[in-house]
PDB file of C-alpha atoms and ligand atoms in Angstrom:
ATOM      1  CA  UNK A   1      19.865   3.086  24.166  1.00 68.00           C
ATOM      2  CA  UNK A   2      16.153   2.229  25.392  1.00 75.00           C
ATOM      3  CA  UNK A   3      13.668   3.847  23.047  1.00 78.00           C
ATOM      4  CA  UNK A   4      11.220   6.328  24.968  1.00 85.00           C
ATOM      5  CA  UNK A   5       7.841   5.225  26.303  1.00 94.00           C
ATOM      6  CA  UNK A   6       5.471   6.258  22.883  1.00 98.00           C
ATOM      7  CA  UNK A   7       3.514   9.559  23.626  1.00 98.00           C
ATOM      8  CA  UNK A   8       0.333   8.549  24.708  1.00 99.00           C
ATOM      9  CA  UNK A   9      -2.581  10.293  22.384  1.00 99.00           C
ATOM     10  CA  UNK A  10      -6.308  10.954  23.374  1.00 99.00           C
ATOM     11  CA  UNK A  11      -8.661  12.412  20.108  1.00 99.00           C
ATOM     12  CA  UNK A  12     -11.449  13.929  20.197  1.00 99.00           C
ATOM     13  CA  UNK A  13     -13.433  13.962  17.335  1.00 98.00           C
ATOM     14  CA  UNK A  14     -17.128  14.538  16.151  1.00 98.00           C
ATOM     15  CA  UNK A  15     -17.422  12.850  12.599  1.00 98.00           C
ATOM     16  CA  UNK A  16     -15.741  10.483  10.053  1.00 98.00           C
ATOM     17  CA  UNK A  17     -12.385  10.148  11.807  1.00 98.00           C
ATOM     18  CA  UNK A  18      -9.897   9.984   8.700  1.00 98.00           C
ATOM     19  CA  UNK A  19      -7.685  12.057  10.705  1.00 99.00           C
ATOM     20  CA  UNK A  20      -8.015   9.790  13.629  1.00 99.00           C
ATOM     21  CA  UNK A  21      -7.131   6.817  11.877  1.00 98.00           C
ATOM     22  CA  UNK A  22      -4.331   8.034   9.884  1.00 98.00           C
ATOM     23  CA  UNK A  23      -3.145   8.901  13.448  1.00 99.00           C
ATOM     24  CA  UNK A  24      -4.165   5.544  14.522  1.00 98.00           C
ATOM     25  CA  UNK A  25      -1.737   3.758  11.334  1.00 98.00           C
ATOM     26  CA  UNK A  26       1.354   5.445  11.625  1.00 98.00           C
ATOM     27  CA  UNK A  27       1.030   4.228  15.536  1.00 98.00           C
ATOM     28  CA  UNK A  28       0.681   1.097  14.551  1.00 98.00           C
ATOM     29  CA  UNK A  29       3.260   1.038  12.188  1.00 98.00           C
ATOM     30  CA  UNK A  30       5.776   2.692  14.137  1.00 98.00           C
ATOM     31  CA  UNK A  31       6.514   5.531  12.292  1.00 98.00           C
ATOM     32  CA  UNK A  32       6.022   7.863  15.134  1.00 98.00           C
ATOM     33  CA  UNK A  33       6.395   6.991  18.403  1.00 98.00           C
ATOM     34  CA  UNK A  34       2.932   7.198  19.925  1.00 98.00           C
ATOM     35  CA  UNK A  35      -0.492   5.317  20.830  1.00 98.00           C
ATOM     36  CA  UNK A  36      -3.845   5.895  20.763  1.00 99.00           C
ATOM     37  CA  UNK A  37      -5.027   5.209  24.378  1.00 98.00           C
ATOM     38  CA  UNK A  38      -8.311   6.511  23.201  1.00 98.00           C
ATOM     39  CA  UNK A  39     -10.918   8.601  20.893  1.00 99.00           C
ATOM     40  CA  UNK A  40     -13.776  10.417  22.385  1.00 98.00           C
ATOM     41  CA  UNK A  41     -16.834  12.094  20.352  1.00 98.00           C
ATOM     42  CA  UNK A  42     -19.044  14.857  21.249  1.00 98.00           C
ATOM     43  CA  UNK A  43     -21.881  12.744  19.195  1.00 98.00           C
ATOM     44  CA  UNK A  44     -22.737   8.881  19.525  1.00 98.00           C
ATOM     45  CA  UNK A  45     -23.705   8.646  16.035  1.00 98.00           C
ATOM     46  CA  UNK A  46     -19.727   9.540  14.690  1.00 98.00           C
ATOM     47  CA  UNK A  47     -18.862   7.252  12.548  1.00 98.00           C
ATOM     48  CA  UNK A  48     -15.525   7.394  14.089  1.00 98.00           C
ATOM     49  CA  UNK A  49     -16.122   5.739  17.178  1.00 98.00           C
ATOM     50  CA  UNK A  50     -16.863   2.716  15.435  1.00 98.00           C
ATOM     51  CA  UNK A  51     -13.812   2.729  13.504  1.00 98.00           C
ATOM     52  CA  UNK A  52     -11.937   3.630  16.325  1.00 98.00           C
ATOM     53  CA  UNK A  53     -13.340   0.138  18.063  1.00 98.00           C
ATOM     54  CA  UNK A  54     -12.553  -1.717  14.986  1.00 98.00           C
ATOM     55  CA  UNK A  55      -8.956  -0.512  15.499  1.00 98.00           C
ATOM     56  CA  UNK A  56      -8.905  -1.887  18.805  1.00 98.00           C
ATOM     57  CA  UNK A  57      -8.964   1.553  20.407  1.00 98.00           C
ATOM     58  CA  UNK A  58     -11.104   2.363  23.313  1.00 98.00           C
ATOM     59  CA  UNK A  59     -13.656   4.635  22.298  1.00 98.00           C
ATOM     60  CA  UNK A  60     -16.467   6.758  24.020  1.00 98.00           C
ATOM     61  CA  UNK A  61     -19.286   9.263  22.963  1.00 98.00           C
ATOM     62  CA  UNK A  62     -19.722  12.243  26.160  1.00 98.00           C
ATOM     63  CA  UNK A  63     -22.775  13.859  24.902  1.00 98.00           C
ATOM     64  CA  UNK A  64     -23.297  17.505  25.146  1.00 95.00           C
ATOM     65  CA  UNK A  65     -27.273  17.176  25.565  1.00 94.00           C
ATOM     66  CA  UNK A  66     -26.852  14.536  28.692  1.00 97.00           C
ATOM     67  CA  UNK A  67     -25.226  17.682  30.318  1.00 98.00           C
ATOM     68  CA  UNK A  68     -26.721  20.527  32.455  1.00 98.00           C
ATOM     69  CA  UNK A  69     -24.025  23.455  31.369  1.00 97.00           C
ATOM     70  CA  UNK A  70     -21.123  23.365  28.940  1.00 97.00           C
ATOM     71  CA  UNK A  71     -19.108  23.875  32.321  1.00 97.00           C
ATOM     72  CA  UNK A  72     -20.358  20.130  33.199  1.00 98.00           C
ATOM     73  CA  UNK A  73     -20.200  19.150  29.378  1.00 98.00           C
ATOM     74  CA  UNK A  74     -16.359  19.776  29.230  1.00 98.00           C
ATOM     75  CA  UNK A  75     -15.533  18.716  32.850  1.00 98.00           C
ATOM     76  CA  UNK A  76     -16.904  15.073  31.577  1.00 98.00           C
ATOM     77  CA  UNK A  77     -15.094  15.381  28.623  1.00 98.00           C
ATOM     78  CA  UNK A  78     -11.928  15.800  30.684  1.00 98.00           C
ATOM     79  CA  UNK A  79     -12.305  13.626  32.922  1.00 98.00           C
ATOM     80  CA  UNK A  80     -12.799  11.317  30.094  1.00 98.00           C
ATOM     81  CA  UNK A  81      -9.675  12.211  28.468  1.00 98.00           C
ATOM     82  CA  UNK A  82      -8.154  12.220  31.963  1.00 98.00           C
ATOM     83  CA  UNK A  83      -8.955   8.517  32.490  1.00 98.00           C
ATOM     84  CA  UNK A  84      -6.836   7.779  29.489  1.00 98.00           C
ATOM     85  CA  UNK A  85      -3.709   9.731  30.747  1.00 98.00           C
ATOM     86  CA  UNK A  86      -2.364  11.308  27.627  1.00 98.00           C
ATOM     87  CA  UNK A  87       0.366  12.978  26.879  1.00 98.00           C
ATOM     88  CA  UNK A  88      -1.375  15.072  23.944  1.00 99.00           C
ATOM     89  CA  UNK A  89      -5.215  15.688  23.147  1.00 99.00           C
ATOM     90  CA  UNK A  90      -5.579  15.559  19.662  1.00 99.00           C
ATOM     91  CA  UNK A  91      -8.417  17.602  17.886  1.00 99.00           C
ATOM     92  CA  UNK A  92      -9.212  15.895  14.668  1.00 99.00           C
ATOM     93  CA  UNK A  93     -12.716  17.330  13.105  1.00 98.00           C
ATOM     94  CA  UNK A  94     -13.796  18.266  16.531  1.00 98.00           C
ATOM     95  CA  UNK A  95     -16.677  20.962  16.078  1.00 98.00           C
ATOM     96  CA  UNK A  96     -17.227  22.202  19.332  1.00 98.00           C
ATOM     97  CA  UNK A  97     -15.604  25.479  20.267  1.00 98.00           C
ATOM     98  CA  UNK A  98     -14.035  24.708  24.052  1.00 98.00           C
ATOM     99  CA  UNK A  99     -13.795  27.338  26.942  1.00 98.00           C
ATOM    100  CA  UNK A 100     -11.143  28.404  28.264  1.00 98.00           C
ATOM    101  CA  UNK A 101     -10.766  25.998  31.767  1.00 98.00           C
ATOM    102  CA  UNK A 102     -10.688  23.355  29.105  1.00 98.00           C
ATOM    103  CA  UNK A 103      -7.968  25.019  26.949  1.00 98.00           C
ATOM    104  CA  UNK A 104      -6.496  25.859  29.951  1.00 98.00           C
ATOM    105  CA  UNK A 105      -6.443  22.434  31.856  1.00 98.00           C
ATOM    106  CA  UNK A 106      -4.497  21.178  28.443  1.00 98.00           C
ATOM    107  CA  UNK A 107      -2.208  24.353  27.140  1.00 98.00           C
ATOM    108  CA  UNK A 108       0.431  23.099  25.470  1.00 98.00           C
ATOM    109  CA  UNK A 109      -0.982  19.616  25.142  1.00 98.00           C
ATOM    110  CA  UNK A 110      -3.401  20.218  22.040  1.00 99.00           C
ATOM    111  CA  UNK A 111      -3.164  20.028  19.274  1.00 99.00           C
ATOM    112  CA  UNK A 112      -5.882  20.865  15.840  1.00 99.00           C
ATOM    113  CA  UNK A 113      -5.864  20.746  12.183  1.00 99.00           C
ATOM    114  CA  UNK A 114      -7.735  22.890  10.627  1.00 98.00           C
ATOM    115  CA  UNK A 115      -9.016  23.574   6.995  1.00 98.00           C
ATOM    116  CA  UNK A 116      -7.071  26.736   5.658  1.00 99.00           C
ATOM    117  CA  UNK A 117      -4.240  28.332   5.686  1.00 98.00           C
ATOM    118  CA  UNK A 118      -4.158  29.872   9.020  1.00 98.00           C
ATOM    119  CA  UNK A 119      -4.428  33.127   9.591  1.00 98.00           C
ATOM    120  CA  UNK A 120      -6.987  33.060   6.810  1.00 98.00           C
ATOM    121  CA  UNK A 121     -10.095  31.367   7.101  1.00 98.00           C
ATOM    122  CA  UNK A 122     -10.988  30.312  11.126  1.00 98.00           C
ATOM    123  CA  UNK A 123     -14.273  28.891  11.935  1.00 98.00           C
ATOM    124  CA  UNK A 124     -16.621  26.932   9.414  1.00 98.00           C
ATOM    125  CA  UNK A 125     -16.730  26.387   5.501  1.00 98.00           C
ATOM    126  CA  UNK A 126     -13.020  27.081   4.826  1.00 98.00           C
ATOM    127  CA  UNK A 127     -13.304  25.664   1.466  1.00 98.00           C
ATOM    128  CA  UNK A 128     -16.414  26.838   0.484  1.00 98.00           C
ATOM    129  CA  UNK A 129     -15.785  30.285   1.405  1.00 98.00           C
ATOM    130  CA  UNK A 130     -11.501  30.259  -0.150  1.00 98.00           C
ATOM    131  CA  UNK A 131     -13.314  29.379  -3.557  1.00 98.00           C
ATOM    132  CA  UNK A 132     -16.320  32.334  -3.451  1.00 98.00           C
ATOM    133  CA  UNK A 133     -12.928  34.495  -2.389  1.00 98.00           C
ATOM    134  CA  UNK A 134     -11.366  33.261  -5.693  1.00 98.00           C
ATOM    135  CA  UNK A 135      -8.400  31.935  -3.990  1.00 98.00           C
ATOM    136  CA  UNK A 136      -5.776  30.030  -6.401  1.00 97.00           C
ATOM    137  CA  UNK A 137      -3.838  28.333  -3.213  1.00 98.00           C
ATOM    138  CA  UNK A 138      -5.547  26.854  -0.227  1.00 98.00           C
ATOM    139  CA  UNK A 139      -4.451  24.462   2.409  1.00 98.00           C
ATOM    140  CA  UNK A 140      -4.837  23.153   5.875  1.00 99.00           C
ATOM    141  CA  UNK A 141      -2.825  23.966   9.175  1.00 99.00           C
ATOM    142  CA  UNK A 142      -1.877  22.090  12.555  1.00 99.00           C
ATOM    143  CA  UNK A 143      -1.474  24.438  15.349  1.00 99.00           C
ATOM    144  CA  UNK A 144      -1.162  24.462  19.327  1.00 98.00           C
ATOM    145  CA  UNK A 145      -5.078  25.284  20.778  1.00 98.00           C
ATOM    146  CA  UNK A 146      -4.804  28.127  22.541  1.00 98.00           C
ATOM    147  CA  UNK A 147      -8.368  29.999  23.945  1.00 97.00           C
ATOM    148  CA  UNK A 148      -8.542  32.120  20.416  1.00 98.00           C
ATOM    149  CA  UNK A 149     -10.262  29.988  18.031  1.00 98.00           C
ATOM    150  CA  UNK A 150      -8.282  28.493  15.055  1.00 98.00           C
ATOM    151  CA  UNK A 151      -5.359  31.330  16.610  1.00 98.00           C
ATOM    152  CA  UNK A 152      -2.662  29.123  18.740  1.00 98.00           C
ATOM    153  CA  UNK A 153       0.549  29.073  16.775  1.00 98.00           C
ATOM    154  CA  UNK A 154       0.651  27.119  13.464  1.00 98.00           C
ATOM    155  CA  UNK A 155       3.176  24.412  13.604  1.00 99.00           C
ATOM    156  CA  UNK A 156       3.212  22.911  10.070  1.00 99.00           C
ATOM    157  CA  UNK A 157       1.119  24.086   6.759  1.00 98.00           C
ATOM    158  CA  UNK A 158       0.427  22.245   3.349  1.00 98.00           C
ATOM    159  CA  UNK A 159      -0.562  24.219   0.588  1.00 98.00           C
ATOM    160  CA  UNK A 160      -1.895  23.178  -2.678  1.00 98.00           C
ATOM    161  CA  UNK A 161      -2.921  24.791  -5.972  1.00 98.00           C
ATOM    162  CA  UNK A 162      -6.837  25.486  -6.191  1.00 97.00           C
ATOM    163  CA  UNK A 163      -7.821  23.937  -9.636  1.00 96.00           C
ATOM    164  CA  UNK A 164      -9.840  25.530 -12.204  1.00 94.00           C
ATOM    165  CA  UNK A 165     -13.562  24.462 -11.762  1.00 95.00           C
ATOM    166  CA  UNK A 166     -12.542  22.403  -8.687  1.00 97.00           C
ATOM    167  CA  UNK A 167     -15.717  22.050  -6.364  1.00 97.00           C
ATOM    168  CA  UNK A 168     -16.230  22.201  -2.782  1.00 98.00           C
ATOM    169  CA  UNK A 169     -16.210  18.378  -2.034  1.00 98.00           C
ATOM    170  CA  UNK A 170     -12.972  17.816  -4.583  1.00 98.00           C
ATOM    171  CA  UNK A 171     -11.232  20.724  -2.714  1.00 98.00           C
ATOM    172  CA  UNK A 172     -12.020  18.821   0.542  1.00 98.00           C
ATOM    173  CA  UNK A 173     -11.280  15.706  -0.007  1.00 98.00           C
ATOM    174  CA  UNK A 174      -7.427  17.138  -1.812  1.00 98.00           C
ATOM    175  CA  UNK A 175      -6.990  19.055   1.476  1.00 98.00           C
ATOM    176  CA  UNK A 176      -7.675  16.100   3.808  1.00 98.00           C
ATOM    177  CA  UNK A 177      -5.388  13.907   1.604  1.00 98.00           C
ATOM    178  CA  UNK A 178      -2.676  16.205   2.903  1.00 98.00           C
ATOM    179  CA  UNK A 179      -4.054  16.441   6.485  1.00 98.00           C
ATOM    180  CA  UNK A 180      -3.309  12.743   6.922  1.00 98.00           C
ATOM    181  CA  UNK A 181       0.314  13.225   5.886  1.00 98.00           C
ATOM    182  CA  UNK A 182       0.861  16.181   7.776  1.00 98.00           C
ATOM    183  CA  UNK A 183      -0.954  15.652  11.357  1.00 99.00           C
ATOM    184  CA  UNK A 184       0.635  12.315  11.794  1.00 98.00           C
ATOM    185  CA  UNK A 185       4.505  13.942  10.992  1.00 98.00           C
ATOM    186  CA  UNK A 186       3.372  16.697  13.613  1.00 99.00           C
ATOM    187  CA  UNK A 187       2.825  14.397  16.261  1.00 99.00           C
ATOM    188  CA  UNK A 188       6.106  12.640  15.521  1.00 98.00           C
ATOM    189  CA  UNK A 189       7.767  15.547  15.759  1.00 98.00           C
ATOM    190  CA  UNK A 190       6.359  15.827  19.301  1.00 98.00           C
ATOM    191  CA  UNK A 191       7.211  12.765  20.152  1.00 98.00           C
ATOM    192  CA  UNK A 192      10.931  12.713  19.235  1.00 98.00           C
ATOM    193  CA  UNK A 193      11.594  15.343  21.083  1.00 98.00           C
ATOM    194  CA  UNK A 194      11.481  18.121  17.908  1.00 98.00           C
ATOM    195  CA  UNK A 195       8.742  19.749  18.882  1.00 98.00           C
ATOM    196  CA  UNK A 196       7.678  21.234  22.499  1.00 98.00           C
ATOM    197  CA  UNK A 197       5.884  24.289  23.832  1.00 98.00           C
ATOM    198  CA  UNK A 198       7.759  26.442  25.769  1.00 98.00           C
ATOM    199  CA  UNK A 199       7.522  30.086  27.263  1.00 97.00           C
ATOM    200  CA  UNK A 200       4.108  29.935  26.157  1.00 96.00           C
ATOM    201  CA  UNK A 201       4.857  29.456  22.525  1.00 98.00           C
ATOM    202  CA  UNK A 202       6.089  26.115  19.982  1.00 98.00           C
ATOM    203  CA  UNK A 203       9.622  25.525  19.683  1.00 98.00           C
ATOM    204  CA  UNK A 204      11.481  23.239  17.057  1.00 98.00           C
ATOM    205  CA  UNK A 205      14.627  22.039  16.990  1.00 98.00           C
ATOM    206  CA  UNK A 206      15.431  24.323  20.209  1.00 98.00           C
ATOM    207  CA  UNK A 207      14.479  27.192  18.541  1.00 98.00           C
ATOM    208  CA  UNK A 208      11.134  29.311  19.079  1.00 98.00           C
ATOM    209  CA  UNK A 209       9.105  28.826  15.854  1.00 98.00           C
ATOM    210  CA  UNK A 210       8.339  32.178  14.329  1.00 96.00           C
ATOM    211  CA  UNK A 211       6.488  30.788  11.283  1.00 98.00           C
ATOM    212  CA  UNK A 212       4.742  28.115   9.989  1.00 98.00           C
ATOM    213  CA  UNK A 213       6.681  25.310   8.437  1.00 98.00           C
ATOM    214  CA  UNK A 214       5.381  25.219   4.944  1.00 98.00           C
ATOM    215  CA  UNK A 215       5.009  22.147   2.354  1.00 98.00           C
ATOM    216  CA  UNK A 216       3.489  22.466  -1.252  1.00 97.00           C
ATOM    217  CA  UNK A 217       1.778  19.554  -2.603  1.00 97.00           C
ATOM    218  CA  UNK A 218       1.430  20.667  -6.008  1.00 82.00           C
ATOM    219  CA  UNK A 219       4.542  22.281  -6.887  1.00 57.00           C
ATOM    220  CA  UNK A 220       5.305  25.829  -6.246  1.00 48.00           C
ATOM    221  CA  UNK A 221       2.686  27.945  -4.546  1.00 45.00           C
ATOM    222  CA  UNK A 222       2.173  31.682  -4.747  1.00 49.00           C
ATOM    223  CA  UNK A 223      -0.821  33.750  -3.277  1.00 48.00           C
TER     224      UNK A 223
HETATM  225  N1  NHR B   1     -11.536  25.592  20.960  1.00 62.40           N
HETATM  226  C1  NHR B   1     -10.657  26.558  21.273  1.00 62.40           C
HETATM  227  N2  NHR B   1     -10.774  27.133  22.467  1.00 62.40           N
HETATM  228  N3  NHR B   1      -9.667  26.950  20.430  1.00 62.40           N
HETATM  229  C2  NHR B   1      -9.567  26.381  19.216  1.00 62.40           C
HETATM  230  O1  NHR B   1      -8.586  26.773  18.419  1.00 62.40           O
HETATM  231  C3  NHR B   1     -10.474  25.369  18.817  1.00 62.40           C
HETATM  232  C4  NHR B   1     -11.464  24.985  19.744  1.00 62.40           C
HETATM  233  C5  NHR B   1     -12.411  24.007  19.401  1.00 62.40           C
HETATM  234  C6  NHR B   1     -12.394  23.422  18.156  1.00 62.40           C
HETATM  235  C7  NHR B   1     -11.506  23.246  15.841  1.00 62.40           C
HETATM  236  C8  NHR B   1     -12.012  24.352  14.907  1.00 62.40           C
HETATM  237  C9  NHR B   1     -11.596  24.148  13.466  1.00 62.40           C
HETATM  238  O2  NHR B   1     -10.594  23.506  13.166  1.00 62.40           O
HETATM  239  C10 NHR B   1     -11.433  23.812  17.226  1.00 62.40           C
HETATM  240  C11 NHR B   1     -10.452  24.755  17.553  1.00 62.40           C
HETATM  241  C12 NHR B   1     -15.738  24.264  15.605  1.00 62.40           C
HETATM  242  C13 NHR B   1     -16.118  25.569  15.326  1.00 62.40           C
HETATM  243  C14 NHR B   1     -17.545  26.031  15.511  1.00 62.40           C
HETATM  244  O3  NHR B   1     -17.885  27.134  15.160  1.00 62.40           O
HETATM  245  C15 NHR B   1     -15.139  26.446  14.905  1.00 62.40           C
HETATM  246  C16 NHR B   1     -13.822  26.024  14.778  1.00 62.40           C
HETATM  247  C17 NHR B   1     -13.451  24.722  15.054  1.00 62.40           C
HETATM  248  C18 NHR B   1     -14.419  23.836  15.466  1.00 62.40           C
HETATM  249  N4  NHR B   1     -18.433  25.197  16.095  1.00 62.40           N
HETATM  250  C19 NHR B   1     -19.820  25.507  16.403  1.00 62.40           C
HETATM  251  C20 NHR B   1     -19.966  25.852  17.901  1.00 62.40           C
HETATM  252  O4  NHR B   1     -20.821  26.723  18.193  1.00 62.40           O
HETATM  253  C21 NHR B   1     -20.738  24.362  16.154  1.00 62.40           C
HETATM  254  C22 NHR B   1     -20.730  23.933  14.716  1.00 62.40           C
HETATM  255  C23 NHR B   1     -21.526  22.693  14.460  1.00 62.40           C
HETATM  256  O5  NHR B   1     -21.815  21.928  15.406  1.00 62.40           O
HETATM  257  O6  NHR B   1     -21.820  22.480  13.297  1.00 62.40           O
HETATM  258  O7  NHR B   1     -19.266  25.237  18.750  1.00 62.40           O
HETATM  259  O8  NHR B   1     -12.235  24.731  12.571  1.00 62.40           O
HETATM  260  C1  GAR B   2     -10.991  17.583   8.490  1.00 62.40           C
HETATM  261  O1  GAR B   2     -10.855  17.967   7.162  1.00 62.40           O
HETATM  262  C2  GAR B   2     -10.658  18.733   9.401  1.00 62.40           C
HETATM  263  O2  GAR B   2      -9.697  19.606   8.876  1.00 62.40           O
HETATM  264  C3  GAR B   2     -11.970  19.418   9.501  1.00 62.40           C
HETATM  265  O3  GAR B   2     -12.946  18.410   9.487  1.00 62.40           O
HETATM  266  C4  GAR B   2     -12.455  17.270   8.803  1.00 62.40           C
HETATM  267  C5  GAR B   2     -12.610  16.088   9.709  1.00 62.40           C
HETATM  268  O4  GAR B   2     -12.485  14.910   9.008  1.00 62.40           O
HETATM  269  N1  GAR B   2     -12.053  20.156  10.712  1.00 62.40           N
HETATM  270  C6  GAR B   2     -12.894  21.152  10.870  1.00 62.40           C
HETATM  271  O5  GAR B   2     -13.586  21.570   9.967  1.00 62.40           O
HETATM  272  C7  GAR B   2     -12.934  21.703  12.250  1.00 62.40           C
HETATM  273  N2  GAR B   2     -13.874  22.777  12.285  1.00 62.40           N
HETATM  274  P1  GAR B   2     -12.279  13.531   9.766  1.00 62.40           P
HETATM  275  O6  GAR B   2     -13.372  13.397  10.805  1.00 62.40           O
HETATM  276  O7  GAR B   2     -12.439  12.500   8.690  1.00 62.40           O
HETATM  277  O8  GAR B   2     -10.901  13.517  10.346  1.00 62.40           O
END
């Protein structure tokens, strides 16, 4: 049997790009069956681009401030992404909130990770705001992008325990430690066929996904 063409990938992302380049490695090493065609940033100055180019991965900035309107923002951000021809756009620390032509144009095609444990916590400062909350487990999710922000269907979740006198930054960098385990295994679910969107919702091993597949990093969590 011929393998299947890998999915093709396009990222968008505005910062470091950890996500994108644990993305990028289990390409390369063929544990999932997918490429990065290319990574696009909302800012020229993230860092990612550069390490993105140093991957050997076309990379572009499309600047919000060299546009008239959002409207003309995100219609050269798609036409960007466009040029690439993926299969799946990949949000990885994107922080720009996109309307809903955009979400629109690529429903069922996005994908995000985001820093909770969806439905708790959308928007900004996840972490700093599950430790003022007192929260003992925390986590991160990757769901479908639907117009509701941080509110598409959650595909997969890790959850970890929230040490005592843990800090913001130690939180964060626990949490992204499991991000690049568990973005990469959702896209490889994707692109063996697992995972698909259907009747407007995610679907897993042909059946419709009614929660979130859960993991626990830390031994058993309980909230
Ligand atoms: N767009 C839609 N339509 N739906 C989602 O689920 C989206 C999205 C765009 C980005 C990522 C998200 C996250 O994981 C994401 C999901 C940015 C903000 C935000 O408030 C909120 C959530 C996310 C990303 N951004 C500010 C804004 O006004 C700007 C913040 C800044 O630049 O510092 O766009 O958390
Ligand atoms: C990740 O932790 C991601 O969950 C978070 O930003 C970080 C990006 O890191 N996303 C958001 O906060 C979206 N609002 P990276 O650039 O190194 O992948």
């Amino acid at each position: 049997m011929t393998a299947p063409p890998p999915l093709r990938l396009a990222i968008l992302i505005s910062g470091r790009g950890s996500n994108m380049a644990s993305i990028a490695r289990a390409c390369a090493a063929h544990t999932i069956n997918a490429q990065v065609a290319c990574v696009v940033a909302d800012r020229a100055d993230a860092a990612g681009l550069e390490a993105a180019r140093a991957l050997g991965i076309d990379a572009f900035a499309v600047v919000a401030a060299d546009h008239a309107s959002r409207a003309a923002f995100e219609a050269a951000v798609v036409a960007r992404l466009d040029s690439c021809t993926p299969d799946l756009v990949i949000l990885a620390g994107f922080m720009r909130i996109l309307g809903d032509g955009f979400v629109a144009h690529y429903r069922g095609r996005m994908l995000n990770i985001h820093p909770s444990l969806l439905p708790k916590y959308k928007g900004l400062h996840t972490h700093r705001r599950a430790l003022a909350a007192g929260d003992t487990v925390h986590g991160c999710s990757v769901h479908y992008v639907t117009e509701e922000l941080d509110g598409g269907p959650v595909v997969l979740q890790g959850r970890l325990r929230i040490a005592s006198g843990e800090d913001e930054q130690q939180l964060s960098a626990r949490i992204q430690a499991m991000e690049h385990i568990l973005y990469p295994r959702t896209i490889g679910w994707i692109a063996a066929g697992r995972l698909a969107w259907r009747d407007d919702g995610a679907w897993l091993d042909g059946q419709p996904l009614t929660a979130p597949i859960t993991e626990d990093f830390d031994g058993p969590a309980t909230d």
